[in-house]
Amino acid sequence: LKDKKMLERLTSIPVLAEISKKPGNKFFVVEKKSVEPIAELFRLLRNNLQFVLTGPEKKVIAVTSSVMHEGKTFVSCNMALSFALTGKRVLLIGVDIRRPRLAQHFQMSNMRGVTTYLSGGDSDLSALIQSSGIDSNLDVLPAGPVPPNPNELLMSSRFDEIMKQLAAQYDYVLLDAPPVSLVGDSITLSNHSDLTLFMVRVQHMDKRM
């Protein structure tokens, strides 16, 4: 895939924003008073998402991609922070439970999380939610240890209960989901989402996908 114009020729799905390459090794590029171009692009994406989410009851956003290394975790983390900086209560959930990486970006433990709750190892969901340490309005629910039956856990009624409970507590819930071409988990997660944000990385994604 070469550029945005090629993407628009290949699909009729709206392109909400273009995010430039992050500067250096900095992972969190959204800051309250930042005037960096990439921070402005995230504000544009946030504003366009608010147009697409047509009411306050529409609040769950799944972020996925076709393959790995297209930037979905980078975008989901910075998007969650962007919403939090507007004063909204935001929860970011790691549901890429086959390859959990969310916790490490927030420098928190991944020993407990979504998978330990779904498997019955933990019974108190609120005890698994951690403050992001970056903004008081942003909380994080890590994925937890990699289970032997990830798809079955995400299809369970217990996961359905989680999503209903957390959607009632937060203004926005963002799901850091796995790539769609590798496993079927993201298809399952779409049943719990009001909107799916699909990441496409130029010079990385094969346009035949």
Coordinates of N, CA and C in Angstrom, one line a residue:
L1 N 0.9 -1.2 0.0 CA 0.0 0.0 0.0 C 0.9 1.2 0.0
K2 N 0.7 2.1 -1.0 CA 1.6 3.2 -1.2 C 1.2 4.5 -0.4
D3 N -0.1 4.8 -0.4 CA -0.5 6.1 0.2 C -2.0 6.1 0.4
K4 N -2.5 7.2 0.9 CA -3.9 7.4 1.2 C -4.8 7.3 0.0
K5 N -4.3 7.8 -1.1 CA -5.1 7.8 -2.4 C -5.3 6.4 -2.9
M6 N -4.3 5.5 -2.8 CA -4.5 4.1 -3.1 C -5.5 3.5 -2.3
L7 N -5.4 3.7 -1.0 CA -6.4 3.2 0.0 C -7.8 3.6 -0.4
E8 N -8.0 4.8 -0.7 CA -9.4 5.3 -1.0 C -9.9 4.7 -2.4
R9 N -9.0 4.4 -3.2 CA -9.4 3.7 -4.5 C -9.8 2.2 -4.2
L10 N -9.2 1.6 -3.2 CA -9.4 0.2 -2.9 C -10.7 -0.1 -2.0
T11 N -11.1 1.0 -1.3 CA -12.2 0.7 -0.4 C -13.1 2.0 -0.3
S12 N -14.3 1.8 0.1 CA -15.2 2.9 0.3 C -15.4 3.3 1.7
I13 N -14.7 2.6 2.6 CA -14.7 2.9 4.0 C -14.0 4.2 4.3
P14 N -14.6 5.1 5.1 CA -14.1 6.4 5.3 C -12.7 6.4 6.0
V15 N -11.8 7.2 5.5 CA -10.5 7.4 6.2 C -10.6 8.6 7.1
L16 N -10.5 8.3 8.4 CA -10.8 9.3 9.4 C -9.6 10.2 9.7
A17 N -8.4 9.7 9.5 CA -7.2 10.5 9.7 C -5.9 9.8 9.2
E18 N -4.9 10.6 9.0 CA -3.6 10.0 8.7 C -2.7 10.4 9.9
I19 N -2.0 9.4 10.4 CA -1.1 9.6 11.5 C 0.3 9.5 11.0
S20 N 1.1 10.5 11.3 CA 2.5 10.5 10.8 C 3.4 9.5 11.6
K21 N 4.5 9.3 11.2 CA 5.5 8.4 11.9 C 5.9 9.1 13.2
K22 N 5.9 8.4 14.3 CA 6.2 9.0 15.6 C 7.7 9.5 15.6
P23 N 7.9 10.6 16.3 CA 9.3 11.2 16.3 C 10.1 10.4 17.3
G24 N 11.2 9.9 16.9 CA 12.1 9.2 17.8 C 11.5 7.9 18.4
N25 N 11.9 7.7 19.7 CA 11.4 6.5 20.4 C 10.3 6.8 21.4
K26 N 9.8 8.1 21.3 CA 8.7 8.5 22.2 C 7.4 7.7 21.8
F27 N 6.8 7.1 22.8 CA 5.6 6.3 22.6 C 4.3 7.1 22.8
F28 N 4.3 7.9 23.9 CA 3.1 8.7 24.1 C 3.4 10.1 23.6
V29 N 2.7 10.4 22.5 CA 3.0 11.7 21.8 C 1.9 12.7 22.0
V30 N 0.8 12.3 22.6 CA -0.3 13.2 22.9 C -0.1 13.9 24.3
E31 N 0.0 15.2 24.3 CA 0.2 15.9 25.6 C -0.7 17.1 25.6
K32 N -1.1 17.6 26.7 CA -2.2 18.6 26.8 C -1.9 19.8 26.0
K33 N -0.7 20.4 26.1 CA -0.4 21.6 25.4 C 0.6 21.4 24.2
S34 N 0.7 20.2 23.8 CA 1.6 19.9 22.7 C 1.1 20.5 21.4
V35 N 2.0 21.2 20.6 CA 1.7 21.7 19.3 C 2.4 20.9 18.2
E36 N 3.0 19.7 18.6 CA 3.6 18.9 17.6 C 2.6 18.4 16.6
P37 N 3.1 18.3 15.3 CA 2.1 17.9 14.2 C 1.4 16.6 14.5
I38 N 2.1 15.6 15.1 CA 1.5 14.3 15.4 C 0.4 14.4 16.4
A39 N 0.6 15.3 17.4 CA -0.4 15.5 18.4 C -1.7 16.1 17.8
E40 N -1.5 17.0 16.9 CA -2.6 17.6 16.2 C -3.3 16.6 15.4
L41 N -2.6 15.7 14.8 CA -3.3 14.6 14.0 C -4.1 13.7 14.8
F42 N -3.7 13.4 16.1 CA -4.5 12.7 17.0 C -5.7 13.4 17.4
R43 N -5.6 14.7 17.6 CA -6.8 15.6 17.9 C -7.8 15.5 16.7
L44 N -7.3 15.5 15.5 CA -8.2 15.4 14.4 C -8.9 14.1 14.3
L45 N -8.2 13.0 14.6 CA -8.8 11.7 14.7 C -9.8 11.6 15.8
R46 N -9.5 12.2 16.9 CA -10.5 12.2 18.0 C -11.7 12.9 17.7
N47 N -11.6 14.1 17.0 CA -12.8 14.9 16.6 C -13.6 14.1 15.6
N48 N -12.9 13.5 14.6 CA -13.7 12.7 13.6 C -14.4 11.5 14.2
L49 N -13.8 10.9 15.2 CA -14.4 9.8 15.9 C -15.7 10.2 16.6
Q50 N -15.6 11.4 17.2 CA -16.8 11.9 17.9 C -17.9 12.2 16.9
F51 N -17.6 12.5 15.7 CA -18.7 12.7 14.7 C -19.3 11.3 14.3
V52 N -18.5 10.3 14.3 CA -18.9 9.0 13.9 C -19.7 8.3 15.0
L53 N -19.3 8.5 16.2 CA -20.0 8.0 17.4 C -21.2 9.0 17.7
T54 N -22.4 8.6 17.2 CA -23.5 9.5 17.1 C -24.2 9.8 18.4
G55 N -23.8 9.3 19.5 CA -24.5 9.6 20.8 C -23.7 9.1 22.0
P56 N -24.0 9.6 23.2 CA -23.2 9.2 24.4 C -23.3 7.7 24.7
E57 N -24.3 7.0 24.2 CA -24.3 5.6 24.4 C -23.4 4.8 23.5
K58 N -22.9 5.5 22.4 CA -21.9 4.9 21.5 C -20.5 5.3 22.1
K59 N -19.8 4.3 22.7 CA -18.6 4.7 23.4 C -17.5 3.6 23.3
V60 N -17.8 2.4 22.7 CA -16.8 1.4 22.7 C -16.1 1.3 21.3
I61 N -14.8 1.5 21.3 CA -14.0 1.6 20.1 C -13.0 0.5 20.1
A62 N -13.0 -0.4 19.1 CA -12.0 -1.5 18.9 C -11.0 -1.0 17.9
V63 N -9.7 -1.1 18.2 CA -8.6 -0.7 17.3 C -7.9 -2.0 16.9
T64 N -7.9 -2.2 15.5 CA -7.3 -3.4 15.0 C -6.6 -3.1 13.7
S65 N -6.0 -4.1 13.0 CA -5.3 -3.9 11.8 C -5.3 -5.2 11.0
S66 N -4.7 -5.3 9.9 CA -4.7 -6.5 9.2 C -3.6 -7.5 9.7
V67 N -2.4 -6.9 9.9 CA -1.3 -7.7 10.4 C -0.6 -7.0 11.5
M68 N 0.4 -7.6 12.1 CA 1.2 -7.0 13.2 C 2.0 -5.8 12.7
H69 N 2.4 -5.0 13.6 CA 3.3 -3.9 13.4 C 2.8 -2.8 12.5
E70 N 1.4 -2.6 12.6 CA 0.8 -1.5 11.9 C 0.5 -0.3 12.8
G71 N 0.8 -0.4 14.1 CA 0.7 0.7 15.0 C -0.6 0.8 15.7
K72 N -1.4 -0.4 15.9 CA -2.7 -0.3 16.5 C -2.5 0.0 18.0
T73 N -1.5 -0.6 18.7 CA -1.3 -0.3 20.1 C -0.9 1.1 20.4
F74 N 0.0 1.6 19.5 CA 0.4 3.0 19.6 C -0.8 3.9 19.4
V75 N -1.6 3.7 18.5 CA -2.8 4.5 18.2 C -3.8 4.4 19.3
S76 N -4.1 3.2 19.8 CA -5.1 3.0 20.8 C -4.7 3.7 22.1
C77 N -3.4 3.6 22.5 CA -2.9 4.2 23.7 C -3.0 5.8 23.6
N78 N -2.5 6.3 22.5 CA -2.6 7.8 22.3 C -4.0 8.3 22.1
M79 N -4.8 7.5 21.5 CA -6.2 7.9 21.3 C -6.9 8.0 22.7
A80 N -6.7 6.9 23.5 CA -7.3 6.9 24.9 C -6.8 8.1 25.7
L81 N -5.5 8.5 25.6 CA -5.0 9.6 26.3 C -5.6 10.9 25.7
S82 N -5.8 11.0 24.4 CA -6.4 12.2 23.8 C -7.8 12.4 24.3
F83 N -8.6 11.3 24.4 CA -10.0 11.5 25.0 C -9.9 11.9 26.5
A84 N -9.0 11.3 27.2 CA -8.8 11.6 28.7 C -8.5 13.0 28.9
L85 N -7.7 13.6 28.0 CA -7.3 15.0 28.2 C -8.4 16.0 28.0
T86 N -9.5 15.5 27.5 CA -10.7 16.4 27.3 C -11.6 16.3 28.6
G87 N -11.2 15.6 29.6 CA -11.9 15.5 30.8 C -12.9 14.3 30.9
K88 N -12.8 13.4 29.8 CA -13.7 12.2 29.8 C -13.0 11.1 30.6
R89 N -13.8 10.2 31.2 CA -13.3 9.1 31.9 C -13.1 8.0 30.8
V90 N -11.9 7.5 30.7 CA -11.5 6.5 29.6 C -10.9 5.3 30.2
L91 N -11.3 4.1 29.6 CA -10.7 2.9 30.0 C -10.1 2.2 28.7
L92 N -8.8 1.8 28.8 CA -8.2 1.1 27.7 C -8.0 -0.3 28.1
I93 N -8.5 -1.2 27.3 CA -8.5 -2.7 27.7 C -7.6 -3.4 26.7
G94 N -6.7 -4.2 27.2 CA -5.9 -5.1 26.4 C -6.6 -6.4 26.1
V95 N -7.1 -6.5 24.8 CA -7.8 -7.7 24.4 C -7.0 -8.5 23.4
D96 N -5.8 -8.1 23.1 CA -4.9 -8.9 22.3 C -4.2 -9.9 23.2
I97 N -5.0 -10.9 23.6 CA -4.6 -11.8 24.7 C -3.7 -12.9 24.3
R98 N -3.4 -13.0 23.0 CA -2.4 -13.9 22.5 C -1.0 -13.3 22.5
R99 N -1.0 -12.0 22.4 CA 0.3 -11.3 22.3 C 0.2 -10.0 23.1
P100 N 0.0 -10.1 24.4 CA -0.2 -8.9 25.2 C 1.0 -8.0 25.3
R101 N 0.8 -6.7 25.0 CA 1.9 -5.7 25.1 C 1.5 -4.4 25.7
L102 N 0.2 -4.3 26.0 CA -0.3 -3.0 26.5 C 0.4 -2.7 27.8
A103 N 0.4 -3.6 28.7 CA 0.9 -3.3 30.1 C 2.3 -2.7 30.1
Q104 N 3.2 -3.3 29.2 CA 4.6 -2.8 29.3 C 4.7 -1.3 28.9
H105 N 3.8 -0.8 28.1 CA 3.9 0.6 27.7 C 3.6 1.5 28.9
F106 N 2.8 1.0 29.8 CA 2.4 1.8 31.0 C 3.2 1.4 32.2
Q107 N 4.2 0.5 32.0 CA 5.1 0.0 33.0 C 4.3 -0.6 34.2
M108 N 3.4 -1.5 33.9 CA 2.6 -2.1 34.9 C 2.6 -3.6 34.7
S109 N 2.3 -4.4 35.7 CA 2.3 -5.8 35.7 C 1.2 -6.4 34.8
N110 N 1.5 -7.5 34.1 CA 0.5 -8.1 33.3 C 0.1 -9.5 33.9
M111 N 0.5 -9.7 35.1 CA 0.2 -11.0 35.7 C -1.3 -11.2 36.0
R112 N -2.1 -10.2 36.1 CA -3.5 -10.3 36.3 C -4.2 -9.3 35.3
G113 N -5.4 -9.7 34.9 CA -6.1 -8.9 33.9 C -7.3 -9.6 33.3
V114 N -7.6 -9.3 32.0 CA -8.7 -9.8 31.4 C -8.8 -11.3 31.5
T115 N -7.7 -12.0 31.2 CA -7.7 -13.5 31.1 C -7.9 -14.1 32.5
T116 N -7.3 -13.5 33.5 CA -7.5 -14.1 34.8 C -8.9 -14.0 35.3
Y117 N -9.6 -12.9 34.9 CA -11.0 -12.7 35.3 C -11.9 -13.6 34.5
L118 N -11.7 -13.7 33.2 CA -12.5 -14.6 32.4 C -12.4 -16.1 32.8
S119 N -11.2 -16.5 33.2 CA -10.9 -17.9 33.5 C -11.4 -18.2 35.0
G120 N -11.8 -17.2 35.7 CA -12.2 -17.4 37.1 C -11.1 -17.3 38.1
G121 N -9.9 -17.0 37.7 CA -8.8 -16.8 38.6 C -9.0 -15.6 39.5
D122 N -9.7 -14.6 39.0 CA -10.0 -13.4 39.8 C -11.5 -13.1 39.7
S123 N -12.0 -12.6 40.8 CA -13.5 -12.4 40.9 C -13.8 -10.9 41.0
D124 N -12.8 -10.1 41.4 CA -13.1 -8.7 41.6 C -12.5 -7.9 40.4
L125 N -13.4 -7.5 39.4 CA -12.9 -6.8 38.2 C -12.3 -5.5 38.5
S126 N -12.8 -4.7 39.5 CA -12.3 -3.4 39.8 C -10.9 -3.4 40.3
A127 N -10.5 -4.6 40.9 CA -9.2 -4.7 41.5 C -8.1 -4.9 40.4
L128 N -8.6 -5.2 39.2 CA -7.7 -5.5 38.1 C -7.4 -4.2 37.2
I129 N -8.3 -3.2 37.4 CA -8.1 -2.0 36.7 C -7.1 -1.1 37.4
Q130 N -6.1 -0.6 36.6 CA -5.0 0.2 37.2 C -5.1 1.6 36.6
S131 N -4.6 2.6 37.4 CA -4.5 3.9 36.9 C -3.3 4.0 35.9
S132 N -3.5 4.7 34.8 CA -2.4 4.8 33.8 C -1.1 5.4 34.3
G133 N -1.2 6.2 35.3 CA 0.0 6.9 35.7 C 0.4 8.1 34.9
I134 N -0.4 8.4 33.8 CA -0.2 9.5 32.9 C -1.2 10.6 33.0
D135 N -2.5 10.2 33.1 CA -3.6 11.1 33.3 C -4.6 10.5 34.2
S136 N -5.1 11.3 35.2 CA -6.0 10.7 36.2 C -7.3 10.2 35.6
N137 N -7.7 10.7 34.3 CA -8.9 10.2 33.7 C -8.7 8.9 32.9
L138 N -7.5 8.4 32.8 CA -7.2 7.3 32.0 C -6.9 6.1 32.9
D139 N -7.7 5.0 32.8 CA -7.4 3.7 33.4 C -7.1 2.7 32.4
V140 N -6.4 1.6 32.9 CA -6.0 0.5 32.0 C -6.3 -0.8 32.6
L141 N -6.9 -1.7 31.8 CA -7.2 -3.1 32.2 C -6.3 -4.0 31.3
P142 N -5.2 -4.5 31.9 CA -4.2 -5.3 31.1 C -4.9 -6.6 30.6
A143 N -4.2 -7.2 29.6 CA -4.7 -8.4 29.0 C -4.6 -9.6 30.0
G144 N -3.5 -9.6 30.8 CA -3.2 -10.8 31.6 C -2.4 -11.8 30.9
P145 N -2.1 -12.9 31.6 CA -1.2 -14.0 31.0 C -1.9 -14.6 29.8
V146 N -1.1 -15.1 28.8 CA -1.6 -15.7 27.6 C -2.3 -17.1 28.0
P147 N -3.5 -17.2 27.7 CA -4.3 -18.5 28.0 C -4.2 -19.5 26.9
P148 N -4.5 -20.8 27.2 CA -4.5 -21.8 26.1 C -5.7 -21.7 25.2
N149 N -6.8 -21.0 25.7 CA -8.0 -21.0 24.9 C -8.5 -19.6 24.7
P150 N -7.8 -18.7 24.1 CA -8.1 -17.3 24.0 C -9.5 -17.0 23.3
N151 N -9.8 -17.6 22.2 CA -11.0 -17.3 21.5 C -12.2 -17.7 22.3
E152 N -12.1 -18.9 23.0 CA -13.2 -19.3 23.9 C -13.5 -18.3 25.0
L153 N -12.4 -17.8 25.6 CA -12.6 -16.8 26.7 C -13.3 -15.6 26.2
L154 N -12.9 -15.1 25.0 CA -13.6 -13.9 24.5 C -15.0 -14.1 24.0
M155 N -15.4 -15.3 23.8 CA -16.7 -15.7 23.4 C -17.6 -16.0 24.5
S156 N -17.1 -16.0 25.7 CA -17.8 -16.4 26.9 C -18.8 -15.3 27.4
S157 N -19.9 -15.7 28.1 CA -20.9 -14.8 28.6 C -20.2 -13.8 29.6
R158 N -19.2 -14.3 30.2 CA -18.5 -13.5 31.3 C -17.8 -12.3 30.6
F159 N -17.3 -12.4 29.4 CA -16.8 -11.2 28.7 C -17.9 -10.2 28.3
D160 N -19.0 -10.8 28.0 CA -20.2 -9.9 27.7 C -20.6 -9.1 28.9
E161 N -20.5 -9.7 30.1 CA -20.8 -9.0 31.3 C -19.8 -7.9 31.6
I162 N -18.5 -8.2 31.4 CA -17.5 -7.3 31.6 C -17.7 -6.0 30.8
M163 N -18.0 -6.2 29.5 CA -18.2 -5.0 28.6 C -19.4 -4.2 29.0
K164 N -20.5 -4.8 29.4 CA -21.7 -4.1 29.8 C -21.4 -3.3 31.1
Q165 N -20.7 -3.9 32.0 CA -20.4 -3.3 33.3 C -19.4 -2.1 33.1
L166 N -18.4 -2.2 32.3 CA -17.4 -1.2 32.1 C -17.9 0.0 31.2
A167 N -18.7 -0.4 30.3 CA -19.3 0.7 29.4 C -20.2 1.6 30.2
A168 N -20.8 1.1 31.3 CA -21.7 1.9 32.2 C -20.8 2.8 33.1
Q169 N -19.6 2.5 33.3 CA -18.8 3.2 34.2 C -17.9 4.3 33.6
Y170 N -17.6 4.2 32.3 CA -16.7 5.1 31.6 C -17.4 5.8 30.4
D171 N -16.8 6.9 30.1 CA -17.3 7.7 28.9 C -16.9 7.1 27.6
Y172 N -15.7 6.5 27.6 CA -15.2 5.8 26.4 C -14.4 4.6 26.9
V173 N -14.6 3.5 26.1 CA -13.8 2.3 26.3 C -13.1 1.9 25.0
L174 N -11.8 1.8 25.0 CA -11.0 1.5 23.9 C -10.5 0.1 24.0
L175 N -10.6 -0.7 23.0 CA -10.1 -2.1 23.0 C -8.9 -2.2 22.1
D176 N -7.7 -2.6 22.7 CA -6.5 -2.8 21.9 C -6.6 -4.3 21.4
A177 N -7.1 -4.5 20.2 CA -7.5 -5.8 19.7 C -6.4 -6.4 18.8
P178 N -6.4 -7.7 18.6 CA -5.4 -8.4 17.7 C -5.7 -8.1 16.2
P179 N -4.7 -8.3 15.4 CA -4.9 -8.2 13.9 C -5.9 -9.2 13.4
V180 N -6.7 -8.8 12.4 CA -7.8 -9.7 11.9 C -7.4 -10.8 11.0
S181 N -6.2 -10.6 10.4 CA -5.8 -11.7 9.4 C -5.2 -12.9 10.1
L182 N -4.8 -12.8 11.3 CA -4.1 -13.8 12.0 C -5.0 -14.7 12.8
V183 N -6.0 -14.1 13.5 CA -6.9 -14.9 14.3 C -8.3 -14.3 14.2
G184 N -9.3 -15.0 14.7 CA -10.7 -14.6 14.6 C -11.2 -13.8 15.8
D185 N -10.3 -13.4 16.7 CA -10.7 -12.7 18.0 C -11.3 -11.4 17.7
S186 N -10.7 -10.6 16.7 CA -11.3 -9.3 16.4 C -12.7 -9.4 15.9
I187 N -13.0 -10.4 15.2 CA -14.4 -10.6 14.7 C -15.3 -10.8 15.8
T188 N -14.9 -11.6 16.8 CA -15.7 -11.7 18.1 C -15.8 -10.4 18.8
L189 N -14.8 -9.7 18.9 CA -14.8 -8.4 19.6 C -15.7 -7.3 18.9
S190 N -15.9 -7.4 17.6 CA -16.7 -6.5 16.9 C -18.1 -6.5 17.4
N191 N -18.5 -7.6 18.0 CA -19.9 -7.7 18.5 C -20.1 -6.9 19.8
H192 N -19.0 -6.5 20.4 CA -19.0 -5.7 21.6 C -18.6 -4.2 21.4
S193 N -18.4 -3.9 20.1 CA -17.9 -2.5 19.8 C -19.0 -1.7 19.0
D194 N -18.9 -0.4 19.3 CA -19.8 0.5 18.5 C -19.1 0.9 17.3
L195 N -17.8 0.8 17.2 CA -17.1 1.2 16.1 C -15.7 0.5 16.0
T196 N -15.3 0.1 14.8 CA -14.0 -0.5 14.7 C -13.1 0.4 13.9
L197 N -12.0 0.8 14.5 CA -11.0 1.7 13.9 C -9.9 0.7 13.3
F198 N -9.8 0.7 12.0 CA -8.9 -0.2 11.3 C -7.6 0.5 10.9
M199 N -6.5 0.1 11.5 CA -5.2 0.7 11.2 C -4.6 0.1 9.9
V200 N -4.1 1.0 9.0 CA -3.5 0.6 7.8 C -2.1 1.4 7.7
R201 N -1.0 0.6 7.6 CA 0.3 1.3 7.6 C 0.8 1.2 6.2
V202 N 1.2 2.4 5.6 CA 1.7 2.4 4.3 C 3.1 1.8 4.2
Q203 N 3.4 1.2 3.1 CA 4.7 0.5 2.9 C 4.9 -0.7 3.8
H204 N 3.7 -1.2 4.3 CA 3.8 -2.3 5.2 C 2.7 -3.3 4.9
M205 N 1.4 -2.8 4.7 CA 0.3 -3.7 4.4 C 0.3 -4.0 2.9
D206 N 0.1 -5.3 2.6 CA -0.1 -5.8 1.3 C -1.5 -5.3 0.8
K207 N -1.6 -4.6 -0.3 CA -2.9 -4.1 -0.7 C -3.9 -5.2 -1.1
R208 N -3.4 -6.4 -1.4 CA -4.3 -7.5 -1.7 C -5.1 -7.9 -0.5
M209 N -4.7 -7.5 0.7 CA -5.5 -7.8 1.9 C -6.8 -7.0 2.0

